mmCIF file of C-alpha atoms in Angstrom:
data_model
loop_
_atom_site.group_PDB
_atom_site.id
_atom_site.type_symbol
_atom_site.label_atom_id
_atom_site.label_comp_id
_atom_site.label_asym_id
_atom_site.label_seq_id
_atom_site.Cartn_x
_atom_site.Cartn_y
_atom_site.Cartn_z
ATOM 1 C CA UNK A 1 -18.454 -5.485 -8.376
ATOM 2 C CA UNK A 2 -14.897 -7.101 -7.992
ATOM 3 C CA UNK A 3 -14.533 -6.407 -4.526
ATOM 4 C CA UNK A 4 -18.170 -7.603 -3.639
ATOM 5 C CA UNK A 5 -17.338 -10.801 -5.565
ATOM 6 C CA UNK A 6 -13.899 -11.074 -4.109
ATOM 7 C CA UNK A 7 -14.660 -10.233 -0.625
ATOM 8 C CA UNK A 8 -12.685 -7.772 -0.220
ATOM 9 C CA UNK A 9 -12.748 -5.929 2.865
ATOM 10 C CA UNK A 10 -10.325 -3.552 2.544
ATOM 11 C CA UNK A 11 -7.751 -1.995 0.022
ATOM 12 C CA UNK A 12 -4.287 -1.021 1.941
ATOM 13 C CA UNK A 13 -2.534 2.159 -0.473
ATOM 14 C CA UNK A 14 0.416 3.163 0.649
ATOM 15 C CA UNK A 15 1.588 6.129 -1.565
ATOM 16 C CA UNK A 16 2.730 9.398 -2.342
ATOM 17 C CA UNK A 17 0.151 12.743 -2.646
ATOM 18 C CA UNK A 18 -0.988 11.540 -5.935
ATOM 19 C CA UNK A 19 -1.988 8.431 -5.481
ATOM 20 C CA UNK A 20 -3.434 9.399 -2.310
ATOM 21 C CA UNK A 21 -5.863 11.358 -4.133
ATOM 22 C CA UNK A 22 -6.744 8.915 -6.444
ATOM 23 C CA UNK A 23 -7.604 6.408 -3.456
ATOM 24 C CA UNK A 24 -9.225 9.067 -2.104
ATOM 25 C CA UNK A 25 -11.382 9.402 -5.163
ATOM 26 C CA UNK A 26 -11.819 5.379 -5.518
ATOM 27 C CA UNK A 27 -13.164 5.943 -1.764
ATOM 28 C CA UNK A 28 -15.698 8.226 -2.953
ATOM 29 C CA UNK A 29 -16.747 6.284 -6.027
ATOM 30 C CA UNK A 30 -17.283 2.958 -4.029
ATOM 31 C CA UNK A 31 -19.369 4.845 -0.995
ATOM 32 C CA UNK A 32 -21.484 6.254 -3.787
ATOM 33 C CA UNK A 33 -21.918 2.760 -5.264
ATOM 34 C CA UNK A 34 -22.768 1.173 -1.927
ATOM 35 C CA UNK A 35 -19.329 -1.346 -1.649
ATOM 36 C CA UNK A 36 -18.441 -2.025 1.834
ATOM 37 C CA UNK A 37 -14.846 -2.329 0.701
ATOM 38 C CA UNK A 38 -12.997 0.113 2.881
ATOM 39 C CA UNK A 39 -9.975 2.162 1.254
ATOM 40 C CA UNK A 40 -6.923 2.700 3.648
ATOM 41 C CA UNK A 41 -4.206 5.328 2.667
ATOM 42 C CA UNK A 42 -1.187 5.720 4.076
ATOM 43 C CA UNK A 43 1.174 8.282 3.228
ATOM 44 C CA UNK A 44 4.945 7.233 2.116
ATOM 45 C CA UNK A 45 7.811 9.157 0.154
ATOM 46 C CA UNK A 46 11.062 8.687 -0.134
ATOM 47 C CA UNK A 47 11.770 12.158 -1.434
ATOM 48 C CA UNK A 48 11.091 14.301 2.127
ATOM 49 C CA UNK A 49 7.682 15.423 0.344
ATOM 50 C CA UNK A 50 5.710 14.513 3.327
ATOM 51 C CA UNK A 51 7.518 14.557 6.171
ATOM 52 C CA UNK A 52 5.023 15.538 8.803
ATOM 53 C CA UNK A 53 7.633 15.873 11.817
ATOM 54 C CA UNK A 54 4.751 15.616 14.404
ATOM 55 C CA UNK A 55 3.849 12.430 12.812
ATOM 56 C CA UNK A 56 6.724 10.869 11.746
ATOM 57 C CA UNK A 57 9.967 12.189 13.396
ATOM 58 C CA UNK A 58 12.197 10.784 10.550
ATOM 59 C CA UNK A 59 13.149 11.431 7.255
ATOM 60 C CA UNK A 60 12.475 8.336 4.401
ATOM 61 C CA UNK A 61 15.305 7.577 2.218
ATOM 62 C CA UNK A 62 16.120 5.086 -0.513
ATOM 63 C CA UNK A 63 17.756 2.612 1.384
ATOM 64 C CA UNK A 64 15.008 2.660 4.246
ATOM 65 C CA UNK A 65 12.239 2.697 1.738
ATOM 66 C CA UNK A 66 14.128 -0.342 0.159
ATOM 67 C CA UNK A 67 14.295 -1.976 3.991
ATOM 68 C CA UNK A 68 10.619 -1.473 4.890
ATOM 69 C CA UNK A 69 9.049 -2.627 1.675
ATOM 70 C CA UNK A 70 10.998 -5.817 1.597
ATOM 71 C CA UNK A 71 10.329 -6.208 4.909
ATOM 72 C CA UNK A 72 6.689 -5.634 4.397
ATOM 73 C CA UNK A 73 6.742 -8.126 1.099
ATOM 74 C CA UNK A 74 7.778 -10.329 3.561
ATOM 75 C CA UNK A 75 5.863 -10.484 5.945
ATOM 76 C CA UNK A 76 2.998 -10.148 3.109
ATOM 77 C CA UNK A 77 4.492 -13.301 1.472
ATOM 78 C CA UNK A 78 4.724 -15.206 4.969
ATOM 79 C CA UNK A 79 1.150 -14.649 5.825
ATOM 80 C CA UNK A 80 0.548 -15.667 2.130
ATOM 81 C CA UNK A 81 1.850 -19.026 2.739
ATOM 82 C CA UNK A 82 -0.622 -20.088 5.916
ATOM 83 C CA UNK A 83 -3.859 -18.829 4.036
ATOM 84 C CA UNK A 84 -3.852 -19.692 0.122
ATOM 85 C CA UNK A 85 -7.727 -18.160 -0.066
ATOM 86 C CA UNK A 86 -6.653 -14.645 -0.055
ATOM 87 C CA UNK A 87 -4.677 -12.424 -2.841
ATOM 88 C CA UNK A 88 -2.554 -10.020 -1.773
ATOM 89 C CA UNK A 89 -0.624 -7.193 -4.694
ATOM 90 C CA UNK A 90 2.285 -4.869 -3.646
ATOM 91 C CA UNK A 91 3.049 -2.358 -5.601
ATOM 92 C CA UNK A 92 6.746 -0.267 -4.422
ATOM 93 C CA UNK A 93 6.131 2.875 -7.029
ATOM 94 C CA UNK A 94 9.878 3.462 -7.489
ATOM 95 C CA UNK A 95 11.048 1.593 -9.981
ATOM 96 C CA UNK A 96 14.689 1.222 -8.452
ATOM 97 C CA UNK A 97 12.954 0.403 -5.253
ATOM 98 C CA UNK A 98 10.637 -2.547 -6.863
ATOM 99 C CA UNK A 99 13.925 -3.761 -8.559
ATOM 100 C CA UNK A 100 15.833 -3.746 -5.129
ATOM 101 C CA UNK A 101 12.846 -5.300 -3.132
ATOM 102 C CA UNK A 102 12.091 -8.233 -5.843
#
């Protein structure tokens, strides 16, 4: 009902294997319900837990993780500025990689 009523078209998660699943299972829950909100997942960890070398070639540490979310809340917080009709909430996980990015 929120994201009919907001308009939402789409719900970014970027996350670890746990909160993957729960998008997964908000995914389910809103195709069952008939929401056209779309739920995106994209898999992050700074830990080495899913490093798919394939897929991503590279490793994610703290200090990268730190460098691509602030980068990100940037960019977030940029695009925030030209449209003021649209919310947009970031969420880091990590607590010492919120504190470092805020």
């Amino acid at each position: 009902k929120v994201c009919e009523e907001e308009r939402l078209d789409s719900l970014l998660v970027i996350a670890g294997p746990r909160d993957l699943s729960w998008a997964a299972s908000l995914s389910v829950c809103f195709a069952e319900a008939g929401c056209g909100t779309t739920i995106i997942g994209v898999p992050h960890s700074k830990n080495l837990n899913m490093y798919v070398p394939r897929f991503m070639p590279i490793t994610l540490g703290f200090d990268t993780a730190r460098i691509m979310l602030a980068e990100i809340a940037g960019n977030v917080f940029v695009d925030s500025l030209s449209s003021k009709k649209y919310w947009h909430f970031i969420r880091s996980g990590d607590d010492a990689v919120t504190m470092e990015v805020a």
